[in-house]
Tab-separated table of C-alpha atoms in Angstrom:
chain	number	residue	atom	x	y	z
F	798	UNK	CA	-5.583	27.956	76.803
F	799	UNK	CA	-9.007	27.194	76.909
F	800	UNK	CA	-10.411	30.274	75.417
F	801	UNK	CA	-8.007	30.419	72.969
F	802	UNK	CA	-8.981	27.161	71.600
F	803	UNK	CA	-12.470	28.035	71.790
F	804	UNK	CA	-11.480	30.970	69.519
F	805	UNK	CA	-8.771	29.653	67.349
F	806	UNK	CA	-7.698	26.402	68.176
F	807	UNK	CA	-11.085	24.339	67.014
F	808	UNK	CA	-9.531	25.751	63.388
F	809	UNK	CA	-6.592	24.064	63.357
F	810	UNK	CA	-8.401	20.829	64.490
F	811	UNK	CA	-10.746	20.981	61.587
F	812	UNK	CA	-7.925	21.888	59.162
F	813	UNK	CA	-5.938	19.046	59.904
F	814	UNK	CA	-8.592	16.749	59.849
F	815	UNK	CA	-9.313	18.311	56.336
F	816	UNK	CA	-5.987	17.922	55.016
F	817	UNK	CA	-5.720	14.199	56.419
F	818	UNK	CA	-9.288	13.526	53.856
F	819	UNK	CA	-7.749	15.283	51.406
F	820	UNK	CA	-4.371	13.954	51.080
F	821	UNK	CA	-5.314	9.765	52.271
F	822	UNK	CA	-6.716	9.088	48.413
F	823	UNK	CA	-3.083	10.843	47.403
F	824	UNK	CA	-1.643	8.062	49.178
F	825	UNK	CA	-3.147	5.427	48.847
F	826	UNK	CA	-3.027	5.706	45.528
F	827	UNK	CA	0.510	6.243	44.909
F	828	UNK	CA	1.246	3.250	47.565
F	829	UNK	CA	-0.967	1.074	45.053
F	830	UNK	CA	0.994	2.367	42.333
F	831	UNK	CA	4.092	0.630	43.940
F	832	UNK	CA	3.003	-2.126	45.223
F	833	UNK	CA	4.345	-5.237	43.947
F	834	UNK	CA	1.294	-7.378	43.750
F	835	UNK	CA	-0.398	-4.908	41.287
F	836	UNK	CA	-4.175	-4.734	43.718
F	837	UNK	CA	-5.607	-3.154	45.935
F	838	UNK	CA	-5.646	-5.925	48.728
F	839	UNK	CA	-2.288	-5.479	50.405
F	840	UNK	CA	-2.729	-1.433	51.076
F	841	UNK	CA	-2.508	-2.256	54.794
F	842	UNK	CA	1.647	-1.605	54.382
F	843	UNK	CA	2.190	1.931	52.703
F	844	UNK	CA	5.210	1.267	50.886
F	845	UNK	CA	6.091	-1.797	52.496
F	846	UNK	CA	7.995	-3.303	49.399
F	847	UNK	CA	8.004	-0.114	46.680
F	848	UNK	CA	8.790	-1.195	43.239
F	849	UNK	CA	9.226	0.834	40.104
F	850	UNK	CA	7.827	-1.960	37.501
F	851	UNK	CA	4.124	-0.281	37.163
F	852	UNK	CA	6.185	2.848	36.262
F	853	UNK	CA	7.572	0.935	33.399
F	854	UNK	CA	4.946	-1.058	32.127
F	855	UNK	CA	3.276	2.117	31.328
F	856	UNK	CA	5.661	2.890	28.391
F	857	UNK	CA	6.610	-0.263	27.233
F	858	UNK	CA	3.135	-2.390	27.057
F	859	UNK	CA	2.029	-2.055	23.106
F	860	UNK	CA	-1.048	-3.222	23.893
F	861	UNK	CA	-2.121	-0.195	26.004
F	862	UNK	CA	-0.588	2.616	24.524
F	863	UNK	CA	0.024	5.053	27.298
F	864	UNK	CA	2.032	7.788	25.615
F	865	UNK	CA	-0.475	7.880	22.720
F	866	UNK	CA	-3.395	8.667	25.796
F	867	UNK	CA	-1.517	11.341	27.419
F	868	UNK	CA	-0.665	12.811	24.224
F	869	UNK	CA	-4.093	12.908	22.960
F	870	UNK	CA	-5.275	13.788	26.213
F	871	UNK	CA	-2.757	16.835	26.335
F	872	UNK	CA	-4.054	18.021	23.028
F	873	UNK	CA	-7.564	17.876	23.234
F	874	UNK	CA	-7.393	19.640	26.512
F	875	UNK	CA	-5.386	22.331	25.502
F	876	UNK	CA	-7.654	22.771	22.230
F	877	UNK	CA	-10.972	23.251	24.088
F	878	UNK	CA	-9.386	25.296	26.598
F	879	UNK	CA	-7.873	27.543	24.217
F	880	UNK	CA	-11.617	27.678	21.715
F	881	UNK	CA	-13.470	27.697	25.438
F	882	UNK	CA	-11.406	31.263	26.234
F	883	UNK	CA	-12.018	32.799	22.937
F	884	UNK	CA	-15.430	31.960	22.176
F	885	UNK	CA	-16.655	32.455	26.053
F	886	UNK	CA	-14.650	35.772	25.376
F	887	UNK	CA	-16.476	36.924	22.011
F	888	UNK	CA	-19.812	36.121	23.452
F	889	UNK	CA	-19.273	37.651	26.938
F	890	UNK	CA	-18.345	40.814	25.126
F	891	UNK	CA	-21.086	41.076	22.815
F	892	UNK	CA	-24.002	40.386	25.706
F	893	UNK	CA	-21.420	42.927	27.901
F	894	UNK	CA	-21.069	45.812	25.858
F	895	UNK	CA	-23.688	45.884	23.155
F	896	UNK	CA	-27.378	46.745	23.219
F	897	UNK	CA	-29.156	44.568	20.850
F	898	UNK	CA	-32.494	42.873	19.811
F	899	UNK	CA	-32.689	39.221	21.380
F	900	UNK	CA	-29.985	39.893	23.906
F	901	UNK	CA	-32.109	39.300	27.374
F	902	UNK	CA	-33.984	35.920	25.576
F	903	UNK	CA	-30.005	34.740	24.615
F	904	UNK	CA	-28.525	35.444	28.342
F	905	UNK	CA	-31.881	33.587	29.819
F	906	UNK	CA	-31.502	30.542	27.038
F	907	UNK	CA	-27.860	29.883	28.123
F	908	UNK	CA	-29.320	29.518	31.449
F	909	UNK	CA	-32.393	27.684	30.525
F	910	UNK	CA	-30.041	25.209	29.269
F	911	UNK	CA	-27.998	24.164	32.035
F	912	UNK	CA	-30.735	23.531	33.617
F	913	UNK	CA	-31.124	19.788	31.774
F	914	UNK	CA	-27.801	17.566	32.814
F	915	UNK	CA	-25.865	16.450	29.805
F	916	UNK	CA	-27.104	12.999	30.230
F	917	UNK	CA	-29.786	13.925	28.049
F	918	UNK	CA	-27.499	15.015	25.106
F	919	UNK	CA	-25.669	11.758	25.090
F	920	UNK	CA	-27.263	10.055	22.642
F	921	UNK	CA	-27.924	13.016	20.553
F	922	UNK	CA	-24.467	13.605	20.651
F	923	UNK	CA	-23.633	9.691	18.971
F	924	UNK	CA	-26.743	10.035	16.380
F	925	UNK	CA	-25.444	13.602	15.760
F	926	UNK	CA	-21.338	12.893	15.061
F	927	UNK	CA	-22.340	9.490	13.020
F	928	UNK	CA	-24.421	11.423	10.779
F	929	UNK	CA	-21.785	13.720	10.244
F	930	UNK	CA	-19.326	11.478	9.790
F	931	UNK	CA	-20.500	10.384	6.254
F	932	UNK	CA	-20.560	13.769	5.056
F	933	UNK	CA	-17.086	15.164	6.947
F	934	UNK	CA	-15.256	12.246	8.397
F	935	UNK	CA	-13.070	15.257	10.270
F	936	UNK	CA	-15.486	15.865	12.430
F	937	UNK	CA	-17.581	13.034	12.912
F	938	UNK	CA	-17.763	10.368	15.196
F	939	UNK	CA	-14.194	8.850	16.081
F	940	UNK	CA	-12.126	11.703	15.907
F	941	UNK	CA	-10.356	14.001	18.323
F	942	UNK	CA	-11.401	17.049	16.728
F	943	UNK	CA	-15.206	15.941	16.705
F	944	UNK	CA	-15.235	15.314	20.608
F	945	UNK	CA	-13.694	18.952	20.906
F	946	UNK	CA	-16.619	20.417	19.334
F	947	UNK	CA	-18.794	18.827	21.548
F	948	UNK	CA	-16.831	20.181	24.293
F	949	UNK	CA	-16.658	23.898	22.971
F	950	UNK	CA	-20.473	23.657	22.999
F	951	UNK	CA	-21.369	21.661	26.208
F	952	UNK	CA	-19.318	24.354	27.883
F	953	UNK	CA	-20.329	27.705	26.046
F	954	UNK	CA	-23.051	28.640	28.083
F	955	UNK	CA	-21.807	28.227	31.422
F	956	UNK	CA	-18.130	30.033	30.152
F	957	UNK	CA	-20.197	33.114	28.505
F	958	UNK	CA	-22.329	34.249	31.814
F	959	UNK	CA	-19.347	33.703	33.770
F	960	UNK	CA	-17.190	35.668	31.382
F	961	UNK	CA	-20.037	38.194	31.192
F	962	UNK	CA	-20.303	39.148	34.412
F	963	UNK	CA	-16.799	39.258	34.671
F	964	UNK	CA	-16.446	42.036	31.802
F	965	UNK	CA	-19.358	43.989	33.570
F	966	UNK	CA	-17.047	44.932	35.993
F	967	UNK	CA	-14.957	46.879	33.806
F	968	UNK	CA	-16.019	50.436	33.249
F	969	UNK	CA	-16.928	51.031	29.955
F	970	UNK	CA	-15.496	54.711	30.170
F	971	UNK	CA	-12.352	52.125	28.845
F	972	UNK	CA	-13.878	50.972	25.685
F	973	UNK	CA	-15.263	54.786	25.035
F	974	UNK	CA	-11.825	56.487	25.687
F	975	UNK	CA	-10.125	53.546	23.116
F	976	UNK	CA	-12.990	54.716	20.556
F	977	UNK	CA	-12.240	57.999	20.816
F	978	UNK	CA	-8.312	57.325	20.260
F	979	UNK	CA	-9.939	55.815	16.760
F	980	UNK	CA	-9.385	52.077	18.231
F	981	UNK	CA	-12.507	49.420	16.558
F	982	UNK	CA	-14.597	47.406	18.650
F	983	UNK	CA	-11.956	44.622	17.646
F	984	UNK	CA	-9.254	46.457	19.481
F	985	UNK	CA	-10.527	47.782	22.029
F	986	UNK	CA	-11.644	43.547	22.613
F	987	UNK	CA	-7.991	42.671	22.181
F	988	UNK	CA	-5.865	45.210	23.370
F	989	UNK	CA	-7.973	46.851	26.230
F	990	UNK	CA	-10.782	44.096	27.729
F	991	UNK	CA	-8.582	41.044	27.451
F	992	UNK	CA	-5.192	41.924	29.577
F	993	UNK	CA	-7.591	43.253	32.265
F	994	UNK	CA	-10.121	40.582	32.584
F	995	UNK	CA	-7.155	37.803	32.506
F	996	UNK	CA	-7.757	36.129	35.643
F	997	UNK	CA	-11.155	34.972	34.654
F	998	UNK	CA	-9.138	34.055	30.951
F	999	UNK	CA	-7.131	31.953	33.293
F	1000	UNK	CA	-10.017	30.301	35.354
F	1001	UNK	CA	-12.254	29.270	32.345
F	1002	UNK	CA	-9.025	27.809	30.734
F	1003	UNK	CA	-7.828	25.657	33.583
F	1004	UNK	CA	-11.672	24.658	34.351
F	1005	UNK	CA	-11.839	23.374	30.812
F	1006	UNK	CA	-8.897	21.903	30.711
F	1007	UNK	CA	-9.559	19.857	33.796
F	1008	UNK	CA	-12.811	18.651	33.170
F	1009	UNK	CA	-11.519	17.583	29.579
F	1010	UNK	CA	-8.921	15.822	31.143
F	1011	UNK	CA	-11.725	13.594	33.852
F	1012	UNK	CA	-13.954	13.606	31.492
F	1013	UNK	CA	-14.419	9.725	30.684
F	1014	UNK	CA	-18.462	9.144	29.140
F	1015	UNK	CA	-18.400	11.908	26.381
F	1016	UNK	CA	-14.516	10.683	25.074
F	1017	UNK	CA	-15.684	6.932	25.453
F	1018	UNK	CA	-18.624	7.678	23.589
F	1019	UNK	CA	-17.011	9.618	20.651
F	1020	UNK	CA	-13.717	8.330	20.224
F	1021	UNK	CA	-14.133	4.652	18.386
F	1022	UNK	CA	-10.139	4.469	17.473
F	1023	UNK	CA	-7.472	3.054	20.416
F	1024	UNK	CA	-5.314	4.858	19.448
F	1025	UNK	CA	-6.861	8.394	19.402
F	1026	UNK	CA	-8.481	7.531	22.873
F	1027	UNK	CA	-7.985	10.172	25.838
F	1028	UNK	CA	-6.356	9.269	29.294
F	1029	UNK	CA	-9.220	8.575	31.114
F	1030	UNK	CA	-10.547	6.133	28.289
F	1031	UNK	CA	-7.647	4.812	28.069
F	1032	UNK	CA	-6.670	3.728	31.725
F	1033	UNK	CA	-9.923	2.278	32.294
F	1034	UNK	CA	-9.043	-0.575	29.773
F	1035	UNK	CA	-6.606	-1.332	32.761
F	1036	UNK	CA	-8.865	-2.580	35.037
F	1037	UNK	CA	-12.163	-3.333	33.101
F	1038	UNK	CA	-11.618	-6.941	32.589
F	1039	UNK	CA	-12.347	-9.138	35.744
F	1040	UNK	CA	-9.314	-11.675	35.190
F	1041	UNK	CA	-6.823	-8.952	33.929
F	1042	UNK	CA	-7.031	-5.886	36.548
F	1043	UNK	CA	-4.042	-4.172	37.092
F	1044	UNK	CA	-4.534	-1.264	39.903
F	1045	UNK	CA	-1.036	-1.000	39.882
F	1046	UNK	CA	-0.243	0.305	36.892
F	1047	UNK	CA	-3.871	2.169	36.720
F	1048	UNK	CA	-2.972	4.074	40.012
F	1049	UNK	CA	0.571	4.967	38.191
F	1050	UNK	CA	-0.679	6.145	35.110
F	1051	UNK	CA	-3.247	8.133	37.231
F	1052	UNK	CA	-0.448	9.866	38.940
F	1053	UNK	CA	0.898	11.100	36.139
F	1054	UNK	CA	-1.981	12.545	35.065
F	1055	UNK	CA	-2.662	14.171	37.274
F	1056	UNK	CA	0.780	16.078	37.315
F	1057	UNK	CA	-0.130	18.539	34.347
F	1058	UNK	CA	-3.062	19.828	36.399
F	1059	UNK	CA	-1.087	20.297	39.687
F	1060	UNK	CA	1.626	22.358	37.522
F	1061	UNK	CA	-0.715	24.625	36.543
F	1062	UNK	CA	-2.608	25.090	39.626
F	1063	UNK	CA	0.817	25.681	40.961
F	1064	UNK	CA	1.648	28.584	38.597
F	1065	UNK	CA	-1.403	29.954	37.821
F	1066	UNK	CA	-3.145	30.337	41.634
F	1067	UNK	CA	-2.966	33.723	41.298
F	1068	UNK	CA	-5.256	34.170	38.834
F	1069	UNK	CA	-7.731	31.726	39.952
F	1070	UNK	CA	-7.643	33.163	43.108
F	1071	UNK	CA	-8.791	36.674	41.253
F	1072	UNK	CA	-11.041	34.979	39.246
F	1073	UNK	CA	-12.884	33.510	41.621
F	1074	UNK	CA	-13.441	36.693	43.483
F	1075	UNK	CA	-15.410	39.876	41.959
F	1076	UNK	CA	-12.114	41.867	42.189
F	1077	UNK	CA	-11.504	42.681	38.617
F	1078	UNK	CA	-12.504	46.619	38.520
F	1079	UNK	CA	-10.014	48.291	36.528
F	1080	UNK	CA	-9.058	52.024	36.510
């Protein structure tokens, strides 16, 4: 017994004690989401005296439009996630497959540039959208299509030399047999490099679309208008005044935002789990 849990049983201790950490915020924050008194102070009893009344202040308060945040929310994360895939895509392949002057200075620039943390761009970012605002209101500061831009660039860099290496592992014997068939470089990009670099497609959308989703300083800085505010914006007008805090309904609005991301973890593992890894060679 002994040498067994020298070998194997210290693994299950450490694994439990890493699922307890993991899953006590889960808890504690749904318990706060039903607990009557709308604080954090009585969290001693777990569900002592659940209510559903948090639930349903959610949807029915005017003043804090809830639907209108997850809505947004929803869209602006699926937007960047879907420009983050193509244009990390288009870029990987160019610095992947072709030979040109300028390439080695771009792939070193991308990573040059994460070296500074986007702190620094922050107030670029609010001179940048007001300016632009007077000349295409679209775009500018306060709207939802303005803070995607931001995102699609903010992430570009990192999504491209991920993508890039990713596409390195597929042989280019591929593209040259699609050429030969009389296929252009546009579908041998789309019907030949895409379905078989997928999981990484997968990663670099569910990345985005999670960190659009917690993102809280960038929306907060861009978006001006209540009612075209993101989740994470939005919920923090919950609890940001001192004599009107209500954790209760905060930690239930969390928990439903949160449920998009676990459904897709859920049915996409697969992929992330190959996109993670370097197994992507194709033949």
């Amino acid at each position: 017994m002994g040498r067994w849990f020298l070998k194997y049983g210290w693994r299950h201790l450490v694994g439990a004690a890493a699922v307890v950490v993991a899953l006590f915020p889960l808890v504690f924050v749904a318990a706060a989401s039903v607990n009557p008194s709308g604080t954090l102070t009585g969290s001693d009893d777990l569900f002592a005296d659940p209510t559903a009344d948090h639930y349903r202040t959610l949807f029915t308060d005017p003043l804090h439009p809830f639907g209108s945040w997850f809505a947004n929310s929803m869209a602006v994360g699926v937007t960047t996630a879907a420009g983050s895939v193509f244009l990390g895509a288009c870029a990987a392949y160019a610095f992947s497959r072709f030979r040109f002057r300028g390439r080695r200075a771009g792939l070193l620039g991308l990573v040059f540039v994460q070296l500074f943390p986007q702190l620094l761009a922050y107030v670029a970012i609010f001179l940048l959208l007001s300016e632009l605002k007077e000349v295409f209101p679209a775009i500018g500061l306060g709207s939802r299509l303005g803070l995607v831009m931001v995102y699609l660039g903010g992430a570009l860099g990192v999504n491209t030399y991920l993508m890039k290496g990713f596409f390195d592992t597929v042989p280019k014997e591929l593209d040259e047999s699609a050429q030969i068939d009389g296929a252009s470089h546009a579908q041998v990009f789309f019907r030949v490099l895409l379905p078989l670099v997928a999981p990484i497609l997968v990663v670099v959308a569910l990345f985005s679309f999670v960190a659009t989703l917690n993102d809280f300083v960038i929306a907060g800085l861009v978006l001006t208008d209540p009612d075209q505010q993101t989740l994470a914006v939005g919920l923090y007008q919950l609890v940001s005044y001192k004599l009107g805090q209500n954790w209760g309904v905060f930690a239930a609005g969390a928990l439903i935002g949160a449920l998009p991301v676990l459904v897709l973890f859920q049915f996409l593992q697969r992929f992330i789990v190959g996109g993670l890894t370097s197994g992507a060679v194709k033949s």
